[in-house]
C-alpha cells in the first residue's frame, strides 16, 4: 500500500490528477478509510469516482477484483468502466463496476444455495413481477379498482426495500388495506419460490439475508472487496445501505459520493438519510465537499442556492462557478395551465424567429407527464416539431388512445 502523494504542484502534474481542481484531487488521493464526497450538481463527481478507481489501481497496487464500484444504471456502470480503461488500460475491463442489482445477482449465483435457493434461479423483471401480482390479485378476488396490480407491486417493492419480509408484513399489518396487501405479498412470494424465481427487489433482500445469516459468506465477500465505492449515494434504499455497510464494516475502505439536495427517488424507496447513516456508522470518516460547478452560470447557481438553502437538515454547501453572470432567469406567473402553455409556445417561437435559436437547442421541462398535454397541444397548433424524451407523446399514450377511441365511437357509431 502506497502513501498518498503530498498536495503539491508536482502531484497535480501526475497523469491521473491532471485537470482536476484541488478539492477533486483531495478526494481522488484520500487515504484508505471511510470517505463521504458531497458532490454538488455539475461538480465532476463521476470524474472523481473514475480517477479514484484508477488511482487505487495504479498508485495503491489494488487488484482490479478487489474493487467494487456500485451505481444505479447499466449505462452509468458502462461509462464508468470505459473511463477507467482510458486511464489505466484494459486491466480495468473485468472490474466489478455494476449496478447494485447486477452485483447482487452475481453474489447469489455463487451463494444462493446457502439460502436454500438453486443457483440457476430465474430473475423476474418488472413486467414479469406485475403479471404475477395480477394473477395473485385475481385469485384472491380483490377489487381491481381498490387494489390495482401496480399499487400492490409498489407496496411489495417498498416493503422489500425496507427489509420487511412477507411474514413480517403479515404480522405488522394494522388495517384492512395492509392486511390485504400482506396476503398478496405472502402468496406472491410463495409462487416465486415455486417457480425458483426472484424479482429485482429480492436480489437486494436476499444478499442482506445472506450476509446476516452466513458469517462465512460475509467474510469471504468482505475479503474480496477491499474497496467499495458508491455513486449517487442519496438514491440508495435501506437494503442497499445495509449491503454497503456490511461489506465495508471491517476494512472501512468505502467511498460514498452523493448529494442529499439531489434526492428525487423517494417514491422508489430511496432514502437520503443513508448519508446520515453513513456518517453515524463511520464516525471517523473524511467529508469532502465539491462545490465548483462546471455546468451552469452563476445566475443559475445563485437561484438554485437560494431555493435549496430552505431545505431543513441539509449539509452546508454553496455551488459556485468561474462562469460569472450569464443570462438572467425569467419567472412567469401564469394564471392557469392554458396561460402557461401559451407563454411557453410564444417564447419558443420568439427564440426561433428573433434570436435564430434552432429547435434542437430548446428543451421544455415539466414536473409530471400529465402537464405535457396542454403544452403539446400548443406546439402542434403552432406547427412546432418536437419529441418527448423518456416518454410517449400525450396523444400517443395507450390509455389516451383508448379513451379517444371510445369517444369517437360515441360520436360516430359507424367509425370502426
Short mmCIF file of C-alpha atoms in Angstrom, two decimals:
data_model
loop_
_atom_site.label_atom_id
_atom_site.label_comp_id
_atom_site.label_asym_id
_atom_site.label_seq_id
_atom_site.Cartn_x
_atom_site.Cartn_y
_atom_site.Cartn_z
CA UNK A 1 0.00 0.00 0.00
CA UNK A 2 1.47 3.34 -1.04
CA UNK A 3 1.16 6.61 0.84
CA UNK A 4 -0.66 9.37 -0.99
CA UNK A 5 1.44 11.98 -2.70
CA UNK A 6 1.56 15.30 -0.84
CA UNK A 7 -0.67 18.00 -2.27
CA UNK A 8 2.00 19.82 -4.32
CA UNK A 9 2.34 21.19 -7.83
CA UNK A 10 4.18 18.00 -8.79
CA UNK A 11 1.24 15.95 -7.52
CA UNK A 12 -1.07 18.00 -9.72
CA UNK A 13 1.11 17.02 -12.70
CA UNK A 14 0.50 13.31 -12.09
CA UNK A 15 -1.33 11.91 -15.17
CA UNK A 16 -4.24 10.74 -13.03
CA UNK A 17 -4.59 14.12 -11.31
CA UNK A 18 -4.08 16.39 -14.27
CA UNK A 19 -7.06 18.63 -14.94
CA UNK A 20 -8.63 18.09 -11.51
CA UNK A 21 -9.26 21.00 -9.18
CA UNK A 22 -7.67 20.89 -5.68
CA UNK A 23 -10.77 19.50 -3.95
CA UNK A 24 -11.25 16.81 -6.61
CA UNK A 25 -7.58 15.83 -6.19
CA UNK A 26 -8.10 15.59 -2.44
CA UNK A 27 -10.96 13.12 -2.99
CA UNK A 28 -9.01 11.05 -5.52
CA UNK A 29 -5.94 10.85 -3.26
CA UNK A 30 -7.83 10.29 0.01
CA UNK A 31 -6.14 7.72 2.27
CA UNK A 32 -7.81 4.38 2.94
CA UNK A 33 -10.80 4.72 5.20
CA UNK A 34 -14.38 5.95 5.01
CA UNK A 35 -14.81 8.98 2.74
CA UNK A 36 -18.03 10.86 2.04
CA UNK A 37 -17.89 13.09 -1.02
CA UNK A 38 -20.74 15.61 -1.04
CA UNK A 39 -20.86 16.35 -4.75
CA UNK A 40 -22.98 19.27 -5.87
CA UNK A 41 -24.68 19.18 -9.25
CA UNK A 42 -22.23 19.51 -12.13
CA UNK A 43 -19.19 19.32 -9.84
CA UNK A 44 -17.49 16.43 -11.64
CA UNK A 45 -18.42 13.57 -9.30
CA UNK A 46 -18.17 10.90 -12.00
CA UNK A 47 -14.71 12.13 -12.87
CA UNK A 48 -13.71 11.93 -9.21
CA UNK A 49 -15.00 8.36 -8.93
CA UNK A 50 -13.27 7.13 -12.08
CA UNK A 51 -9.99 8.81 -11.19
CA UNK A 52 -10.26 7.43 -7.65
CA UNK A 53 -10.60 3.89 -9.02
CA UNK A 54 -7.70 4.46 -11.40
CA UNK A 55 -5.63 5.88 -8.52
CA UNK A 56 -6.28 2.79 -6.39
CA UNK A 57 -5.23 0.53 -9.26
CA UNK A 58 -2.16 2.46 -10.36
CA UNK A 59 -0.81 4.00 -7.15
CA UNK A 60 -2.09 1.78 -4.32
CA UNK A 61 -1.42 -1.52 -6.05
CA UNK A 62 -5.02 -2.64 -5.55
CA UNK A 63 -6.00 -5.61 -7.72
CA UNK A 64 -8.95 -4.99 -10.05
CA UNK A 65 -11.04 -7.75 -8.44
CA UNK A 66 -10.62 -6.09 -5.04
CA UNK A 67 -12.68 -3.06 -6.05
CA UNK A 68 -16.48 -2.96 -6.04
CA UNK A 69 -17.97 0.13 -7.69
CA UNK A 70 -21.74 0.42 -7.46
CA UNK A 71 -24.05 2.66 -9.42
CA UNK A 72 -27.71 2.71 -10.47
CA UNK A 73 -27.89 2.14 -14.21
CA UNK A 74 -26.11 -0.18 -16.62
CA UNK A 75 -25.32 2.85 -18.77
CA UNK A 76 -23.60 4.65 -15.89
CA UNK A 77 -21.67 1.50 -14.98
CA UNK A 78 -20.52 1.03 -18.58
CA UNK A 79 -19.42 4.65 -18.89
CA UNK A 80 -17.54 4.47 -15.60
CA UNK A 81 -15.71 1.31 -16.66
CA UNK A 82 -14.83 2.79 -20.06
CA UNK A 83 -13.38 5.90 -18.43
CA UNK A 84 -11.24 3.84 -16.06
CA UNK A 85 -9.98 1.77 -19.01
CA UNK A 86 -8.99 5.00 -20.76
CA UNK A 87 -6.99 5.99 -17.68
CA UNK A 88 -5.21 2.75 -16.77
CA UNK A 89 -5.70 0.38 -19.69
CA UNK A 90 -7.56 -2.91 -20.28
CA UNK A 91 -6.79 -4.28 -16.80
CA UNK A 92 -9.95 -2.45 -15.68
CA UNK A 93 -12.20 -4.28 -18.14
CA UNK A 94 -13.11 -7.12 -15.80
CA UNK A 95 -13.68 -4.99 -12.72
CA UNK A 96 -16.87 -5.20 -10.68
CA UNK A 97 -18.34 -1.92 -11.86
CA UNK A 98 -22.06 -2.56 -11.97
CA UNK A 99 -25.48 -1.78 -10.59
CA UNK A 100 -26.50 -2.94 -7.13
CA UNK A 101 -28.88 -5.46 -8.65
CA UNK A 102 -26.32 -6.88 -11.05
CA UNK A 103 -23.71 -7.27 -8.31
CA UNK A 104 -26.23 -8.92 -6.01
CA UNK A 105 -27.26 -11.33 -8.76
CA UNK A 106 -23.61 -12.35 -9.22
CA UNK A 107 -23.20 -12.88 -5.49
CA UNK A 108 -26.34 -15.01 -5.32
CA UNK A 109 -25.31 -17.08 -8.34
CA UNK A 110 -22.45 -18.27 -6.15
CA UNK A 111 -24.10 -18.43 -2.73
CA UNK A 112 -27.85 -18.87 -3.26
CA UNK A 113 -27.53 -22.46 -2.03
CA UNK A 114 -26.76 -21.16 1.46
CA UNK A 115 -30.28 -19.69 1.49
CA UNK A 116 -31.98 -22.78 0.08
CA UNK A 117 -32.23 -21.42 -3.47
CA UNK A 118 -30.97 -23.03 -6.65
CA UNK A 119 -28.06 -21.17 -8.25
CA UNK A 120 -29.97 -21.30 -11.53
CA UNK A 121 -32.87 -19.24 -10.20
CA UNK A 122 -34.83 -17.09 -12.67
CA UNK A 123 -34.98 -13.31 -12.31
CA UNK A 124 -38.35 -11.70 -12.95
CA UNK A 125 -38.22 -8.22 -14.44
CA UNK A 126 -40.87 -5.65 -13.61
CA UNK A 127 -43.23 -6.85 -16.34
CA UNK A 128 -42.98 -10.45 -15.08
CA UNK A 129 -43.50 -9.32 -11.49
CA UNK A 130 -46.55 -7.22 -12.38
CA UNK A 131 -48.04 -10.13 -14.27
CA UNK A 132 -47.60 -12.44 -11.29
CA UNK A 133 -49.09 -9.86 -8.90
CA UNK A 134 -52.07 -9.57 -11.23
CA UNK A 135 -52.61 -13.35 -11.14
CA UNK A 136 -52.45 -13.31 -7.34
CA UNK A 137 -54.83 -10.34 -7.12
CA UNK A 138 -57.38 -12.11 -9.30
CA UNK A 139 -57.06 -15.40 -7.41
CA UNK A 140 -57.61 -13.58 -4.11
CA UNK A 141 -60.63 -11.85 -5.66
CA UNK A 142 -59.50 -8.33 -4.78
CA UNK A 143 -61.36 -5.32 -6.15
CA UNK A 144 -59.24 -4.16 -9.15
CA UNK A 145 -60.28 -0.55 -8.59
CA UNK A 146 -59.26 -0.53 -4.95
CA UNK A 147 -56.23 -2.76 -5.38
CA UNK A 148 -54.53 -2.24 -8.74
CA UNK A 149 -51.75 -4.62 -9.64
CA UNK A 150 -49.29 -1.74 -9.86
CA UNK A 151 -50.18 -0.36 -6.42
CA UNK A 152 -49.85 -3.85 -4.91
CA UNK A 153 -46.49 -4.36 -6.62
CA UNK A 154 -45.31 -0.96 -5.40
CA UNK A 155 -46.34 -1.86 -1.85
CA UNK A 156 -44.42 -5.15 -2.02
CA UNK A 157 -41.38 -3.42 -3.52
CA UNK A 158 -41.43 -0.76 -0.81
CA UNK A 159 -41.56 -3.42 1.91
CA UNK A 160 -38.61 -5.29 0.43
CA UNK A 161 -36.55 -2.13 0.05
CA UNK A 162 -37.14 -1.52 3.77
CA UNK A 163 -36.07 -5.12 4.55
CA UNK A 164 -39.60 -6.20 5.52
CA UNK A 165 -40.28 -9.80 4.54
CA UNK A 166 -43.71 -11.21 3.68
CA UNK A 167 -44.10 -12.81 7.12
CA UNK A 168 -43.08 -9.55 8.82
CA UNK A 169 -45.59 -7.62 6.71
CA UNK A 170 -48.35 -10.05 7.67
CA UNK A 171 -47.55 -9.76 11.38
CA UNK A 172 -47.38 -5.96 11.35
CA UNK A 173 -50.44 -5.26 9.16
CA UNK A 174 -52.69 -2.93 11.13
CA UNK A 175 -55.64 -2.11 8.87
CA UNK A 176 -57.76 -3.72 6.17
CA UNK A 177 -55.63 -2.44 3.27
CA UNK A 178 -52.35 -3.53 4.84
CA UNK A 179 -53.83 -6.95 5.64
CA UNK A 180 -54.85 -7.49 2.01
CA UNK A 181 -51.50 -6.21 0.74
CA UNK A 182 -49.73 -8.61 3.07
CA UNK A 183 -51.87 -11.51 1.80
CA UNK A 184 -50.83 -10.67 -1.75
CA UNK A 185 -47.18 -10.35 -0.67
CA UNK A 186 -47.21 -13.77 1.03
CA UNK A 187 -48.84 -15.52 -1.93
CA UNK A 188 -46.64 -13.66 -4.42
CA UNK A 189 -43.51 -14.89 -2.62
CA UNK A 190 -44.87 -18.43 -2.44
CA UNK A 191 -45.37 -18.50 -6.20
CA UNK A 192 -41.95 -17.01 -6.85
CA UNK A 193 -40.39 -19.75 -4.75
CA UNK A 194 -42.50 -22.36 -6.52
CA UNK A 195 -41.06 -21.13 -9.83
CA UNK A 196 -37.48 -20.95 -8.46
CA UNK A 197 -37.58 -17.25 -9.23
CA UNK A 198 -36.79 -13.93 -7.57
CA UNK A 199 -37.66 -10.37 -8.52
CA UNK A 200 -35.29 -7.38 -8.64
CA UNK A 201 -36.03 -6.37 -5.05
CA UNK A 202 -35.34 -9.91 -3.84
CA UNK A 203 -31.80 -9.65 -5.20
CA UNK A 204 -31.06 -6.98 -2.59
CA UNK A 205 -33.12 -8.50 0.21
CA UNK A 206 -31.55 -11.94 -0.24
CA UNK A 207 -27.98 -10.62 -0.18
CA UNK A 208 -28.73 -8.80 3.09
CA UNK A 209 -30.17 -12.04 4.43
CA UNK A 210 -27.14 -13.98 3.16
CA UNK A 211 -24.70 -11.66 4.89
CA UNK A 212 -26.71 -11.72 8.13
CA UNK A 213 -27.19 -15.49 8.23
CA UNK A 214 -23.81 -16.63 6.89
CA UNK A 215 -20.77 -15.04 8.55
CA UNK A 216 -18.61 -17.24 6.32
CA UNK A 217 -20.12 -15.77 3.15
CA UNK A 218 -19.94 -12.22 4.50
CA UNK A 219 -16.27 -12.56 5.45
CA UNK A 220 -15.45 -14.09 2.07
CA UNK A 221 -17.01 -11.19 0.15
CA UNK A 222 -15.52 -8.67 2.58
CA UNK A 223 -12.12 -10.20 1.93
CA UNK A 224 -12.60 -9.97 -1.79
CA UNK A 225 -13.74 -6.35 -1.98
CA UNK A 226 -11.04 -4.33 -0.24
CA UNK A 227 -12.52 -1.07 -1.57
CA UNK A 228 -16.21 -0.21 -2.02
CA UNK A 229 -17.30 2.88 -3.95
CA UNK A 230 -20.91 4.00 -4.33
CA UNK A 231 -22.24 6.52 -6.85
CA UNK A 232 -25.44 8.56 -6.25
CA UNK A 233 -25.43 7.63 -2.58
CA UNK A 234 -28.53 9.74 -1.90
CA UNK A 235 -30.53 7.35 -4.11
CA UNK A 236 -29.76 4.20 -2.11
CA UNK A 237 -32.54 2.48 -0.20
CA UNK A 238 -32.23 0.77 3.18
CA UNK A 239 -31.38 -2.64 1.69
CA UNK A 240 -28.60 -1.16 -0.46
CA UNK A 241 -27.21 0.76 2.50
CA UNK A 242 -27.10 -2.42 4.58
CA UNK A 243 -25.16 -4.22 1.85
CA UNK A 244 -22.60 -1.40 1.68
CA UNK A 245 -22.35 -1.14 5.46
CA UNK A 246 -21.79 -4.85 6.00
CA UNK A 247 -19.21 -5.14 3.22
CA UNK A 248 -17.20 -2.16 4.48
CA UNK A 249 -17.73 -2.51 8.24
CA UNK A 250 -14.44 -4.35 8.76
CA UNK A 251 -11.89 -2.66 6.47
CA UNK A 252 -13.80 0.67 6.29
CA UNK A 253 -12.34 1.46 2.86
CA UNK A 254 -15.58 2.87 1.49
CA UNK A 255 -16.30 5.99 -0.53
CA UNK A 256 -19.83 7.28 -0.93
CA UNK A 257 -20.46 10.03 -3.47
CA UNK A 258 -23.79 11.82 -3.32
CA UNK A 259 -25.79 14.90 -2.50
CA UNK A 260 -28.99 14.96 -0.46
CA UNK A 261 -30.01 18.09 -2.39
CA UNK A 262 -30.37 15.90 -5.49
CA UNK A 263 -32.52 13.19 -3.90
CA UNK A 264 -35.54 12.73 -6.18
CA UNK A 265 -36.30 9.00 -5.98
CA UNK A 266 -38.04 8.69 -2.64
CA UNK A 267 -41.05 7.19 -4.46
CA UNK A 268 -38.77 4.29 -5.46
CA UNK A 269 -37.62 3.69 -1.91
CA UNK A 270 -34.52 5.92 -1.98
CA UNK A 271 -33.66 7.37 1.41
CA UNK A 272 -31.32 10.37 1.51
CA UNK A 273 -30.96 9.72 5.25
CA UNK A 274 -28.50 6.99 4.29
CA UNK A 275 -25.95 9.79 4.07
CA UNK A 276 -26.62 10.45 7.76
CA UNK A 277 -26.45 6.71 8.47
CA UNK A 278 -23.09 6.65 6.71
CA UNK A 279 -21.78 9.40 8.98
CA UNK A 280 -23.07 7.59 12.07
CA UNK A 281 -21.77 4.15 11.07
CA UNK A 282 -18.30 5.50 10.26
CA UNK A 283 -17.72 8.37 12.71
CA UNK A 284 -14.07 8.71 11.67
CA UNK A 285 -14.97 9.41 8.04
CA UNK A 286 -13.49 12.23 6.00
CA UNK A 287 -16.01 14.55 4.34
CA UNK A 288 -15.04 16.31 1.13
CA UNK A 289 -17.39 18.85 -0.45
CA UNK A 290 -17.30 19.51 -4.20
CA UNK A 291 -18.81 22.95 -4.76
CA UNK A 292 -17.31 24.14 -8.04
CA UNK A 293 -19.88 23.72 -10.81
CA UNK A 294 -18.78 23.20 -14.42
CA UNK A 295 -22.22 23.09 -15.99
CA UNK A 296 -24.09 26.31 -15.24
CA UNK A 297 -23.64 30.07 -14.99
CA UNK A 298 -23.51 31.90 -11.67
CA UNK A 299 -27.01 33.36 -12.11
CA UNK A 300 -28.48 29.86 -12.29
CA UNK A 301 -26.42 28.66 -9.32
CA UNK A 302 -27.36 31.67 -7.21
CA UNK A 303 -31.04 30.96 -7.79
CA UNK A 304 -30.56 27.27 -7.03
CA UNK A 305 -28.62 28.06 -3.85
CA UNK A 306 -31.37 30.43 -2.71
CA UNK A 307 -34.06 27.78 -3.17
CA UNK A 308 -32.25 24.75 -1.77
CA UNK A 309 -30.97 26.64 1.28
CA UNK A 310 -34.51 26.39 2.69
CA UNK A 311 -34.30 22.59 2.93
CA UNK A 312 -34.04 21.53 6.60
CA UNK A 313 -31.18 19.35 7.82
CA UNK A 314 -29.02 19.66 4.69
CA UNK A 315 -25.24 19.59 4.63
CA UNK A 316 -23.85 23.10 4.15
CA UNK A 317 -22.81 23.62 0.55
CA UNK A 318 -22.83 26.57 -1.82
CA UNK A 319 -22.24 25.95 -5.51
CA UNK A 320 -20.11 28.41 -7.45
CA UNK A 321 -18.62 28.62 -10.92
CA UNK A 322 -16.00 30.50 -12.87
CA UNK A 323 -18.68 31.20 -15.49
CA UNK A 324 -19.75 34.50 -14.00
CA UNK A 325 -23.01 36.20 -14.87
CA UNK A 326 -24.94 34.55 -17.65
CA UNK A 327 -28.47 35.29 -18.78
CA UNK A 328 -30.92 36.26 -16.09
CA UNK A 329 -33.60 33.81 -15.05
CA UNK A 330 -37.08 34.90 -16.08
CA UNK A 331 -40.02 33.90 -13.89
CA UNK A 332 -43.54 33.99 -15.33
CA UNK A 333 -46.53 33.54 -13.03
CA UNK A 334 -49.25 32.04 -15.19
CA UNK A 335 -52.95 32.27 -14.39
CA UNK A 336 -53.61 28.65 -15.35
CA UNK A 337 -52.18 25.80 -17.42
CA UNK A 338 -53.53 27.27 -20.67
CA UNK A 339 -51.84 30.59 -19.99
CA UNK A 340 -48.65 28.78 -19.05
CA UNK A 341 -48.65 26.73 -22.26
CA UNK A 342 -49.34 29.82 -24.38
CA UNK A 343 -46.43 31.65 -22.80
CA UNK A 344 -44.07 28.71 -23.37
CA UNK A 345 -45.15 28.31 -27.00
CA UNK A 346 -44.89 32.05 -27.72
CA UNK A 347 -41.49 32.36 -26.05
CA UNK A 348 -40.27 29.36 -28.00
CA UNK A 349 -41.44 30.93 -31.26
CA UNK A 350 -39.71 34.20 -30.35
CA UNK A 351 -36.42 32.42 -29.74
CA UNK A 352 -36.66 30.74 -33.13
CA UNK A 353 -37.84 33.73 -35.17
CA UNK A 354 -35.95 36.56 -33.47
CA UNK A 355 -32.85 35.04 -31.88
CA UNK A 356 -32.17 32.39 -34.51
CA UNK A 357 -32.23 29.55 -31.99
CA UNK A 358 -32.67 26.09 -33.51
CA UNK A 359 -35.48 23.78 -32.42
CA UNK A 360 -32.92 21.20 -31.25
CA UNK A 361 -31.38 23.75 -28.87
CA UNK A 362 -34.59 24.19 -26.86
CA UNK A 363 -35.80 21.96 -24.02
CA UNK A 364 -39.07 22.18 -22.10
CA UNK A 365 -39.15 20.58 -18.65
CA UNK A 366 -42.29 19.73 -16.70
CA UNK A 367 -42.79 18.11 -13.31
CA UNK A 368 -45.36 15.44 -14.23
CA UNK A 369 -46.23 13.72 -17.50
CA UNK A 370 -49.81 14.98 -17.29
CA UNK A 371 -48.56 18.55 -17.68
CA UNK A 372 -47.28 17.86 -21.18
CA UNK A 373 -50.78 17.67 -22.72
CA UNK A 374 -51.58 21.39 -22.85
CA UNK A 375 -48.06 22.30 -23.95
CA UNK A 376 -48.12 19.67 -26.69
CA UNK A 377 -51.46 20.98 -27.94
CA UNK A 378 -50.00 24.49 -28.29
CA UNK A 379 -46.92 23.20 -30.10
CA UNK A 380 -49.00 21.13 -32.51
CA UNK A 381 -51.31 24.09 -33.17
CA UNK A 382 -48.28 26.30 -33.91
CA UNK A 383 -46.73 23.69 -36.19
CA UNK A 384 -43.65 23.30 -33.97
CA UNK A 385 -41.90 19.91 -34.32
CA UNK A 386 -40.95 18.25 -31.04
CA UNK A 387 -40.29 14.91 -29.42
CA UNK A 388 -40.89 13.69 -25.89
CA UNK A 389 -37.75 12.36 -24.20
CA UNK A 390 -38.15 9.39 -21.90
CA UNK A 391 -41.84 9.05 -22.60
CA UNK A 392 -44.58 9.00 -25.19
CA UNK A 393 -46.40 11.93 -26.71
CA UNK A 394 -49.59 12.53 -24.75
CA UNK A 395 -51.99 11.56 -27.55
CA UNK A 396 -49.88 8.52 -28.45
CA UNK A 397 -50.18 7.00 -24.97
CA UNK A 398 -52.16 3.79 -24.97
CA UNK A 399 -54.63 4.81 -22.29
CA UNK A 400 -55.27 8.15 -24.02
CA UNK A 401 -55.79 6.46 -27.39
CA UNK A 402 -58.23 4.01 -25.76
CA UNK A 403 -60.28 6.85 -24.27
CA UNK A 404 -60.27 8.73 -27.57
CA UNK A 405 -61.40 5.56 -29.32
CA UNK A 406 -64.40 5.26 -27.01
CA UNK A 407 -65.25 8.92 -27.52
CA UNK A 408 -65.06 8.52 -31.30
CA UNK A 409 -67.40 5.54 -31.08
CA UNK A 410 -69.88 7.59 -29.07
CA UNK A 411 -69.79 10.43 -31.58
CA UNK A 412 -69.78 8.18 -34.63
CA UNK A 413 -71.02 4.61 -34.05
CA UNK A 414 -70.08 3.73 -37.65
CA UNK A 415 -66.40 4.55 -37.07
CA UNK A 416 -64.64 1.19 -36.88
#
